[in-house]
Tab-separated table of C-alpha atoms and ligand atoms in Angstrom:
chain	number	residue	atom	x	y	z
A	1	UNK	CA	21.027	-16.316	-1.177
A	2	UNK	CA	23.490	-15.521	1.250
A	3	UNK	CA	23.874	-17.536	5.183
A	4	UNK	CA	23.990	-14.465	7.123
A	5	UNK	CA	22.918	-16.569	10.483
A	6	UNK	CA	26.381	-17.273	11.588
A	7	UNK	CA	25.967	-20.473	13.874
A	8	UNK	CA	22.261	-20.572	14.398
A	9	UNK	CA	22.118	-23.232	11.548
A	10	UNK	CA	24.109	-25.851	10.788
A	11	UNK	CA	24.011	-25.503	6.662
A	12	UNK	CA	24.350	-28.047	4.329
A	13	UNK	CA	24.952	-26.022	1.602
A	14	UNK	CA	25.441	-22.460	1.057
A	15	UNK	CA	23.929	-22.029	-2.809
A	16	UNK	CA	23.085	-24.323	-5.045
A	17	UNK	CA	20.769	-24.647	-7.980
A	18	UNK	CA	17.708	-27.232	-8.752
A	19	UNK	CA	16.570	-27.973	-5.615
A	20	UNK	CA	12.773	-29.553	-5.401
A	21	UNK	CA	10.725	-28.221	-3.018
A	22	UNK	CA	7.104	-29.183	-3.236
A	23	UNK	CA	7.531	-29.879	-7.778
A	24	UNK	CA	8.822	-26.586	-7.653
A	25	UNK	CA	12.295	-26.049	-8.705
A	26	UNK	CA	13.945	-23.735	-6.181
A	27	UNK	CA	16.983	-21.429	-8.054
A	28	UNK	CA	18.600	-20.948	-5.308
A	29	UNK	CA	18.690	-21.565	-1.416
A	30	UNK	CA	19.910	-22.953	1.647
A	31	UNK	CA	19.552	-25.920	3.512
A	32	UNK	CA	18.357	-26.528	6.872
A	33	UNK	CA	19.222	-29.453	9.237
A	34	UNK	CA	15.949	-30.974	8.943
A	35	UNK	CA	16.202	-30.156	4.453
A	36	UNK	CA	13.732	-27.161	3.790
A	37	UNK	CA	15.141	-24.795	2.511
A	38	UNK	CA	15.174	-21.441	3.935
A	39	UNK	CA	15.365	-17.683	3.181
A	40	UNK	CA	16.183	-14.587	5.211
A	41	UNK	CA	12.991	-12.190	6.377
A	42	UNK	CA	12.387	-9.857	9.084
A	43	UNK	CA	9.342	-11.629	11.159
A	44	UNK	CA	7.114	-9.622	13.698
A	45	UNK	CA	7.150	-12.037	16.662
A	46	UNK	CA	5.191	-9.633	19.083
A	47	UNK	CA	3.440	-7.046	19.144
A	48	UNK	CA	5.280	-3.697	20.056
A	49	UNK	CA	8.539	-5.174	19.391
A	50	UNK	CA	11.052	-5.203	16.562
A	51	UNK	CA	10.945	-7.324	13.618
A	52	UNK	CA	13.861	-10.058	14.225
A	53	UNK	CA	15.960	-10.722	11.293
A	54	UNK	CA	15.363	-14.864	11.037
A	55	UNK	CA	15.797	-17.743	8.613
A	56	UNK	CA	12.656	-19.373	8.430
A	57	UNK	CA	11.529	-22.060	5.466
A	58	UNK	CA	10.927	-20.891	2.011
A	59	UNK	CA	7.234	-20.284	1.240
A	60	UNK	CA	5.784	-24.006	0.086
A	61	UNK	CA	4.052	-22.857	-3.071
A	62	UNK	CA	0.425	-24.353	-3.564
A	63	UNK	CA	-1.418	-25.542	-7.045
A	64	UNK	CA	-1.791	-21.910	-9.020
A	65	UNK	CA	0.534	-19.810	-6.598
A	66	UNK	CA	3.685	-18.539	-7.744
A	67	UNK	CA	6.735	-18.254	-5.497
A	68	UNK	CA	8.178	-14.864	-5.877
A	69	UNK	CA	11.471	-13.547	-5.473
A	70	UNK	CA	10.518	-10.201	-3.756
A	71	UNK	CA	12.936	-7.283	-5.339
A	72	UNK	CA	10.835	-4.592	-3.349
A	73	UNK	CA	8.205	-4.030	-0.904
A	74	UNK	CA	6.859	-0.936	0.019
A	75	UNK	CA	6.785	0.316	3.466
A	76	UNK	CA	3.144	1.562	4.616
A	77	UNK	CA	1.709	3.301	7.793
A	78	UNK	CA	-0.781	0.452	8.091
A	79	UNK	CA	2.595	-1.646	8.869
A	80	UNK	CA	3.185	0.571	11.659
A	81	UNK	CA	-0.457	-0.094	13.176
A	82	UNK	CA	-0.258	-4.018	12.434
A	83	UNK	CA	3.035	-3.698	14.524
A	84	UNK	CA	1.557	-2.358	16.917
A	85	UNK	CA	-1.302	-4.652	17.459
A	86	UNK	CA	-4.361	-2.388	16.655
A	87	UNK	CA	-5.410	-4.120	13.487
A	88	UNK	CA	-7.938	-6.558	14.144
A	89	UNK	CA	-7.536	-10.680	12.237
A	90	UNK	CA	-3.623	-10.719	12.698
A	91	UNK	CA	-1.676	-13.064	14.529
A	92	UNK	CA	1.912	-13.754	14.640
A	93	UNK	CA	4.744	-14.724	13.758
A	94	UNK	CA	4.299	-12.803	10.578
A	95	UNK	CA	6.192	-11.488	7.964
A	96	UNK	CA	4.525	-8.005	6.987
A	97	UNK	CA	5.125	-6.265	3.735
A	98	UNK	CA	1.783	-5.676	1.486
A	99	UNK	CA	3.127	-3.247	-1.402
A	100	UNK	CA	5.265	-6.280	-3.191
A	101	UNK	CA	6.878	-6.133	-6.358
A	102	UNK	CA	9.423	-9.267	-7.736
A	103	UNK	CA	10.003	-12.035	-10.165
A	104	UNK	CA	8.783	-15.282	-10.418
A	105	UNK	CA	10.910	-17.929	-8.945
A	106	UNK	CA	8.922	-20.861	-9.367
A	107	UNK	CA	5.159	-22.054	-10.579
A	108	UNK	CA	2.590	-24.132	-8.561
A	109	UNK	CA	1.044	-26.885	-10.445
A	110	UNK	CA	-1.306	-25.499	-13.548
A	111	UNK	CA	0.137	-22.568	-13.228
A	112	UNK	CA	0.221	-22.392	-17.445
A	113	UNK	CA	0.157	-18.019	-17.854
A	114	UNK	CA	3.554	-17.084	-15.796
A	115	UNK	CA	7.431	-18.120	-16.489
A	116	UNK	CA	10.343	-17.963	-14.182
A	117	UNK	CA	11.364	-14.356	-14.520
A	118	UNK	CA	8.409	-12.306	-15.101
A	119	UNK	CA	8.380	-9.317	-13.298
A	120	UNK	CA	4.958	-8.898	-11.443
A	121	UNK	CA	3.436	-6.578	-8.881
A	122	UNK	CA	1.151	-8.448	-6.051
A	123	UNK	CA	-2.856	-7.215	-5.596
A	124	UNK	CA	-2.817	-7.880	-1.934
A	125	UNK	CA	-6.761	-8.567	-1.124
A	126	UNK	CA	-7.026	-12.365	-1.432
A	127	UNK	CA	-10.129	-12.698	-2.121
A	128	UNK	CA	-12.493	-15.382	-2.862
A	129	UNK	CA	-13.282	-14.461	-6.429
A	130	UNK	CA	-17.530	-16.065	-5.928
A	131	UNK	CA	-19.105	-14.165	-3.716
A	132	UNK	CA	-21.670	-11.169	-4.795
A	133	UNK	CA	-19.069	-8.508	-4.376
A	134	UNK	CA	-16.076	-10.455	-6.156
A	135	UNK	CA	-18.761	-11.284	-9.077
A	136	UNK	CA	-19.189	-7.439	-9.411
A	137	UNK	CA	-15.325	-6.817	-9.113
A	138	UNK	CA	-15.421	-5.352	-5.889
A	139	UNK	CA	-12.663	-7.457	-4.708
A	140	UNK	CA	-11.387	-5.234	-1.757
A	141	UNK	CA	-15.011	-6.038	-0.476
A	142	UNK	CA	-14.592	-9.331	-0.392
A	143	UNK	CA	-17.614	-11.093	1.646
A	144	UNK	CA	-15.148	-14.222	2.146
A	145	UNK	CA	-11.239	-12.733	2.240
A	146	UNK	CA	-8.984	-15.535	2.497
A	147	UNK	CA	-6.204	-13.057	3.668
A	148	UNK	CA	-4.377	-10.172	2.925
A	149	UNK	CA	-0.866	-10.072	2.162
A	150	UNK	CA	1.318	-9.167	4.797
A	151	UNK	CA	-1.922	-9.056	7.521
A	152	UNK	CA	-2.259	-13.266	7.530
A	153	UNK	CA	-0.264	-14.011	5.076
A	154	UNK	CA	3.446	-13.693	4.943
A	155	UNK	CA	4.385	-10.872	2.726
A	156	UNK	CA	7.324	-9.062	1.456
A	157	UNK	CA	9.532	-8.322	4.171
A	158	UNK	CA	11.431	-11.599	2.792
A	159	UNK	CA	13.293	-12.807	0.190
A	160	UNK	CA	10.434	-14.616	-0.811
A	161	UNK	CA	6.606	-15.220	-0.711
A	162	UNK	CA	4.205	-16.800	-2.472
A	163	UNK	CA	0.805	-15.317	-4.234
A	164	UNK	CA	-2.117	-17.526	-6.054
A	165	UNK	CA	-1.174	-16.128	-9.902
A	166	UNK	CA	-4.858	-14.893	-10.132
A	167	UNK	CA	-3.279	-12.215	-7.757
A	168	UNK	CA	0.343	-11.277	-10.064
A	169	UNK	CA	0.219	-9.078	-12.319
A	170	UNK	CA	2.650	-8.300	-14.879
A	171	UNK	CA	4.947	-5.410	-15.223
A	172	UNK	CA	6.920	-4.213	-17.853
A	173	UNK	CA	10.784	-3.438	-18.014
A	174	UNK	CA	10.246	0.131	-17.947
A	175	UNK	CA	9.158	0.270	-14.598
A	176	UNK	CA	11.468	-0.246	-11.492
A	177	UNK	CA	10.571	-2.988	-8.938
A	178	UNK	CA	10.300	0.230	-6.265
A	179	UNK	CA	7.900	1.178	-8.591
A	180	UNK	CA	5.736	-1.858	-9.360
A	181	UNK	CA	6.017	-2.403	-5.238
A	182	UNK	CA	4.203	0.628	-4.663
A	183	UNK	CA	2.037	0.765	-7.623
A	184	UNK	CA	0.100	-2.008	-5.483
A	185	UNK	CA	-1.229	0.253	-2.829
A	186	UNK	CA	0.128	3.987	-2.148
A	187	UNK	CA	-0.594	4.800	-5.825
A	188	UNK	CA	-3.904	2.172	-6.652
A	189	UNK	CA	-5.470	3.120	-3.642
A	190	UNK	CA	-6.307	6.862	-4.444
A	191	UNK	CA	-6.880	5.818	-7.813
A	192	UNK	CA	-9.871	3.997	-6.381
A	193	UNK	CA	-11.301	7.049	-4.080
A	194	UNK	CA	-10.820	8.908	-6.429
A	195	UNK	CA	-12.042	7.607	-9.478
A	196	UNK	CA	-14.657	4.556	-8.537
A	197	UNK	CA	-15.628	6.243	-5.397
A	198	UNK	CA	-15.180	10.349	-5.420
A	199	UNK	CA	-16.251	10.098	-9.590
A	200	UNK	CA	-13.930	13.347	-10.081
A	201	UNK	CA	-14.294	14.745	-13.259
A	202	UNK	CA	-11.960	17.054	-15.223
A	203	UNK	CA	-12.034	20.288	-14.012
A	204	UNK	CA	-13.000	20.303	-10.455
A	205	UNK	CA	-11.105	21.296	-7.331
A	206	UNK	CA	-10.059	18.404	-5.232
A	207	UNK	CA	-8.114	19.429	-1.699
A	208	UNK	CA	-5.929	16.673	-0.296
A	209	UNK	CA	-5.317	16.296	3.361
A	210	UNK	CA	-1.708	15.045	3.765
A	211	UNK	CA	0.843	15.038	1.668
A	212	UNK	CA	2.312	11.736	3.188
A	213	UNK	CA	3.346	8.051	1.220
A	214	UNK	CA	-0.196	8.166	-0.262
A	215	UNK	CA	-1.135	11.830	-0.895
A	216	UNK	CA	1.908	12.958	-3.189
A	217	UNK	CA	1.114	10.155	-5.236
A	218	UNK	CA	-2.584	10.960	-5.278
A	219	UNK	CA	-1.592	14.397	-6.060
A	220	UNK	CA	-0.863	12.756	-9.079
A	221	UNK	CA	-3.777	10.871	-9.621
A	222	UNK	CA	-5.651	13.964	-9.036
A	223	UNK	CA	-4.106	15.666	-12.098
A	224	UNK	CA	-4.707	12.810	-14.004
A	225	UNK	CA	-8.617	13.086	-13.549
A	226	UNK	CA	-7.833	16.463	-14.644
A	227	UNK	CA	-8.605	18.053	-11.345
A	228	UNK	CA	-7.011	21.165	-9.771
A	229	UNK	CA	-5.265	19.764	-7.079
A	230	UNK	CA	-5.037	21.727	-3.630
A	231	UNK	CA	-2.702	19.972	-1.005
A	232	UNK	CA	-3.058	20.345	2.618
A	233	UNK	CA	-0.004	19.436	4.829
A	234	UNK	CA	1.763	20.611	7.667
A	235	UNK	CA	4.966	20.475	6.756
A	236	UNK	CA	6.692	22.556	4.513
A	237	UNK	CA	9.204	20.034	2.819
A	238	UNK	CA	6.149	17.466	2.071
A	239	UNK	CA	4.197	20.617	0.297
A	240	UNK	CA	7.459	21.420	-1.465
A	241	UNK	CA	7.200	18.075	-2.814
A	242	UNK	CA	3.525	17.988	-3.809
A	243	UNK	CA	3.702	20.982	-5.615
A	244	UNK	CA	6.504	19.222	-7.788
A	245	UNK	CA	3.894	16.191	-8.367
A	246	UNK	CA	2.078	19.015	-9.928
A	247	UNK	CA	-0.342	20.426	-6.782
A	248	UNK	CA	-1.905	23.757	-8.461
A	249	UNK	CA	-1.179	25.349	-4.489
A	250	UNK	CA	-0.779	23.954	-1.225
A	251	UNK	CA	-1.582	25.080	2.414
A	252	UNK	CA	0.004	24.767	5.375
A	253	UNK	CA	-2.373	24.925	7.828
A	254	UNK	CA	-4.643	22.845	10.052
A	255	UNK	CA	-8.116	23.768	11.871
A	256	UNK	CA	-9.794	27.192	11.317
A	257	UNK	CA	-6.948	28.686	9.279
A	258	UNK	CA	-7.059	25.906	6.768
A	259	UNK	CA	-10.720	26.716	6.376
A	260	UNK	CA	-10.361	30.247	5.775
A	261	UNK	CA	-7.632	29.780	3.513
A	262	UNK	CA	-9.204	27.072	1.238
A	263	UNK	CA	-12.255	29.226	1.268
A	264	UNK	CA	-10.861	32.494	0.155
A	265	UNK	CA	-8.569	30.662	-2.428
A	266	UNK	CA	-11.952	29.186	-3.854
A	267	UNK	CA	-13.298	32.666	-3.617
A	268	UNK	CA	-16.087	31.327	-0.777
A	269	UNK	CA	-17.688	28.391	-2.786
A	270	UNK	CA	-15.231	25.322	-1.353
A	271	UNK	CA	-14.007	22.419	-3.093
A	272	UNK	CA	-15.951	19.486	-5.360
A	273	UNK	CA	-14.139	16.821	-3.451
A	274	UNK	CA	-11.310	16.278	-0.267
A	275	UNK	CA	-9.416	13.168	-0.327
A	276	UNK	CA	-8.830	12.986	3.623
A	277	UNK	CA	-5.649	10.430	3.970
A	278	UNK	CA	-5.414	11.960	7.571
A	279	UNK	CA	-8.329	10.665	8.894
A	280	UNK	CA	-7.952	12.258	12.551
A	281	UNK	CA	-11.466	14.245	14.036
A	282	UNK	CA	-9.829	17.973	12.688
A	283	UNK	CA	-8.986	16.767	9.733
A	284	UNK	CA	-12.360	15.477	9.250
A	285	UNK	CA	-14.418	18.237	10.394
A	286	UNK	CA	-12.490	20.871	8.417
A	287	UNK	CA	-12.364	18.319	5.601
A	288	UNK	CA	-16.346	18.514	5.492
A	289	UNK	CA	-15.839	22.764	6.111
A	290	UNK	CA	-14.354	22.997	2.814
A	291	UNK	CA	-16.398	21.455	1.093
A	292	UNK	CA	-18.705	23.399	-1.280
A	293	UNK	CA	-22.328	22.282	-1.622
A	294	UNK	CA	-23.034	18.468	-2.741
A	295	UNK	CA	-19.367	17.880	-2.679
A	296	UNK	CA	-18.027	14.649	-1.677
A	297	UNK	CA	-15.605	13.888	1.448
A	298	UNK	CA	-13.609	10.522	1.085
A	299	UNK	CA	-12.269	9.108	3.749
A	300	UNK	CA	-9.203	6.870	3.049
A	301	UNK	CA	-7.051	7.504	6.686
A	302	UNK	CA	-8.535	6.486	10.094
A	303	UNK	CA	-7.170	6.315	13.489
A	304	UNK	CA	-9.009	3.677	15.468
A	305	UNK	CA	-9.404	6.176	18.166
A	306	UNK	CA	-10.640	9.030	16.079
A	307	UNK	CA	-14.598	8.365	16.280
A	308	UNK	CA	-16.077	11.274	13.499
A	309	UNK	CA	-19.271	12.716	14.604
A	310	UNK	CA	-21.469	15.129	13.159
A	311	UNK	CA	-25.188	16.547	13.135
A	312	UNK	CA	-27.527	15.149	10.670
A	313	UNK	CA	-28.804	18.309	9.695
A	314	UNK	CA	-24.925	19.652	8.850
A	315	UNK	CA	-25.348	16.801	6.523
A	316	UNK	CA	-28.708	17.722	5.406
A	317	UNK	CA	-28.493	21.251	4.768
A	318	UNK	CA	-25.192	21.289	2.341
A	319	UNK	CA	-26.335	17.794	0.795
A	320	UNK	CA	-22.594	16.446	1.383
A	321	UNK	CA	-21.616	13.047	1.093
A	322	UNK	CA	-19.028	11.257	2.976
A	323	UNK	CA	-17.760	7.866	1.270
A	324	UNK	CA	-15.289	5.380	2.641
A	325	UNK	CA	-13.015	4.060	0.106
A	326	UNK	CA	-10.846	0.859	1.011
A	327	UNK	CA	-7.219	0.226	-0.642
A	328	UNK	CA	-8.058	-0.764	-4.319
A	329	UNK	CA	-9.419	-3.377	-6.734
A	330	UNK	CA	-8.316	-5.976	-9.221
A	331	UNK	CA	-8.641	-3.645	-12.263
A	332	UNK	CA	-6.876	-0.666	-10.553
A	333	UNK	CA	-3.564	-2.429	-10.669
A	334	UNK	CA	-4.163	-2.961	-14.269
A	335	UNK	CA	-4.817	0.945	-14.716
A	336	UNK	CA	-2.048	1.734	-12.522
A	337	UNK	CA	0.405	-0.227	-14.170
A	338	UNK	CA	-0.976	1.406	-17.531
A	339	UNK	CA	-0.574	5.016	-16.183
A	340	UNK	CA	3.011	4.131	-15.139
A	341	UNK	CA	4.232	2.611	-18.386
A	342	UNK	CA	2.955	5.334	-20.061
A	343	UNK	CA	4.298	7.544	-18.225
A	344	UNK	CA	1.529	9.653	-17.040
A	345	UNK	CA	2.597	9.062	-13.462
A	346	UNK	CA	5.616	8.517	-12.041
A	347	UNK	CA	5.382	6.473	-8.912
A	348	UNK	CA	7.128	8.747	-5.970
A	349	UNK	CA	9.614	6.885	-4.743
A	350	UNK	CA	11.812	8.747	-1.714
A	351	UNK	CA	14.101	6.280	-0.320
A	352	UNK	CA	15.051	2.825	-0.126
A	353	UNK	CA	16.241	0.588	2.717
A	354	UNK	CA	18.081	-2.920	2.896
A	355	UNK	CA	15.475	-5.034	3.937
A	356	UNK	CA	17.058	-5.489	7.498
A	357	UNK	CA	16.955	-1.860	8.291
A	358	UNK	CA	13.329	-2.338	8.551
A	359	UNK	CA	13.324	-1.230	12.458
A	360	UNK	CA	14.808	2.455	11.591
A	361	UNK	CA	12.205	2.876	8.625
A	362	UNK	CA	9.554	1.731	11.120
A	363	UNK	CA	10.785	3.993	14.052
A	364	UNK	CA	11.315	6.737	11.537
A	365	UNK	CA	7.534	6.145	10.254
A	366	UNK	CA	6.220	6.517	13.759
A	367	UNK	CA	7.967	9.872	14.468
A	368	UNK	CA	6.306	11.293	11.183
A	369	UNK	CA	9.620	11.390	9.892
A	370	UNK	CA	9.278	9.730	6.665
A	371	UNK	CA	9.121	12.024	3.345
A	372	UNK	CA	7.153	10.283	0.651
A	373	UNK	CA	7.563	6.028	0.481
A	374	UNK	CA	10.560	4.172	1.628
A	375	UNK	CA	11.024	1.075	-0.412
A	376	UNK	CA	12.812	-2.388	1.045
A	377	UNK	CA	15.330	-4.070	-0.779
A	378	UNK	CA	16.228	-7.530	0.336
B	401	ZN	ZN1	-0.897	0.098	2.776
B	402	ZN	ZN1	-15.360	-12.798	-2.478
């Protein structure tokens, strides 16, 4: 770890190995006036503003959590809305990051399954693991969420943070840590629509509105299912892209002429399912337009000021059903890590920043001018 803080601390030492913290031996670290030990992260102190590089104390590791020397985190859109204050149960300082990928630097007490070193990739949904949904495995459900990663608990914009093991799961060599970061969310999360919640079989048609951090990845997914994929995107460089993640066509369109043009591809029937990662009211309402009869609209994007409303009997008549589907569950980072290592996906990632560039990716992410997933490196 390197003192990049110039005179804001006074430090002891600049590295040195063996250090107990909490009867956890730290590799490596420096020392603070008052003798924590601290690490370098990029902390959200208010709302609207930009994350401030800082020193602040390594994360004290609890009985079965695992400190973890983050080697990637993913950057998300939902980081963008955190940031900017409009998700609800977050309060700061905090250290964002919720796509985390690392090794482990240290084990709580009775921590007995990890060693220092393991790679692992971080299921962010802290749940409780005893309430009715956990006991069904519906862990994103979670009736009594202790936290999520990166929402109340510090995540992996850092060179460290801490996880209870239940939540690490193990990755092999053959997959980077940009990877295993996003594995976590961007590529688990339409596994879950589509799979748990859409059921898409081999063979159908599934559209995909946006072709963004999520939806070139679930272009994937799709083809996995064995679907004929159909991606929906405004802009031309994104489609390029799907289309090499194996998209059977794509559109570039929005509104009526994205309707017309699904429809006549489909000669008039519509698609089985549409993954909408958009999630705005056109997207929505040409989402359900596309749609053939019975088919199934998942709704994984949402603007909190994009209210969707329809009339019953638009519902009624064409027997569609709309289904919310929320990040992913326990077993889907299993799967994902499966599909991965056996190469059946490979995880799209576009471009990675040093984790103190985080303001640019962020700025960059706002302006829609993001291809694919940027990565963090600390
Ligand atoms: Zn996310
Ligand atoms: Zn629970």
């Amino acid at each position: 770890m390197e003192n990049k803080s110039g005179s804001r601390f006074i430090l002891i030492f600049t590295s040195f190995v063996g250090f107990m913290i909490g009867g956890v031996s730290c590799p490596c670290g420096i020392l603070s006036v008052s003798g924590g030990v601290l690490m370098r992260a990029m902390v959200l102190r208010e709302f609207h503003r930009p994350f401030v590089p800082a020193e602040v104390p390594l994360p004290a590791i609890g009985p079965g959590e695992l400190l973890v020397r983050v080697k990637a985190c993913g950057v998300c859109y939902t980081d963008v809305k955190i940031s900017s204050g409009l998700t609800p149960g977050v309060s700061l300082p905090l250290i964002l990051g919720h796509e985390v990928a690392g090794e482990v630097a240290g084990l709580g007490e009775g921590v007995k399954n990890f060693r220092e070193g393991d790679r692992v990739s971080l299921y962010f949904y802290l749940n409780c693991g005893k309430c009715e949904y956990c006991r069904e495995q519906k862990e994103n459900l979670c009736a009594d969420l202790r936290a999520r990663i990166g929402f109340q608990w510090d995540g992996g914009y850092a060179e460290y943070t801490r996880v209870p093991a239940t939540h690490a799961f193990r990755v092999p060599a053959g997959i980077s840590f940009e990877e295993a970061a996003i594995l976590a969310d961007a590529v688990a999360t339409p596994l879950h629509a589509l799979r748990e919640q859409a059921g898409v079989k081999e063979g159908e048609t599934l559209a995909i509105i946006g072709a963004g951090g999520l939806g070139l990845q679930a272009v994937q997914i799709g083809k996995v299912l064995g679907a004929r994929v159909l991606s929906v995107d405004l802009e031309e460089k994104r489609l390029a892209l799907a289309k090499s993640m194996g998209a059977e066509e794509t559109f570039q369109a929005a509104g009526k002429a994205l309707e017309d043009a699904v429809l006549s591809y489909t000669g008039g029937r519509g698609v089985d399912t549409v993954l909408d990662l958009v999630g705005k009211n056109e997207t929505m309402h040409s989402s359900l337009n596309i749609l053939k009869k019975g088919g199934k609209l998942v709704l994984v994007g949402y603007s909190f000021d994009q209210p969707f409303s329809i009339l019953p009997a638009i519902l009624m008549r064409g027997e569609y059903r709309i289904i919310g589907s929320r990040a992913c569950r326990m077993k889907n980072m299993e799967e994902v890590i499966e599909l991965a290592a056996a190469k059946k996906i490979k995880p799209l990632v576009t471009e990675t920043f040093p984790l103190d560039r985080v303001n640019e990716v962020h700025s960059r992410l706002k302006k829609n001018e993001i291809l694919g997933r940027v990565v963090l490196v600390p």
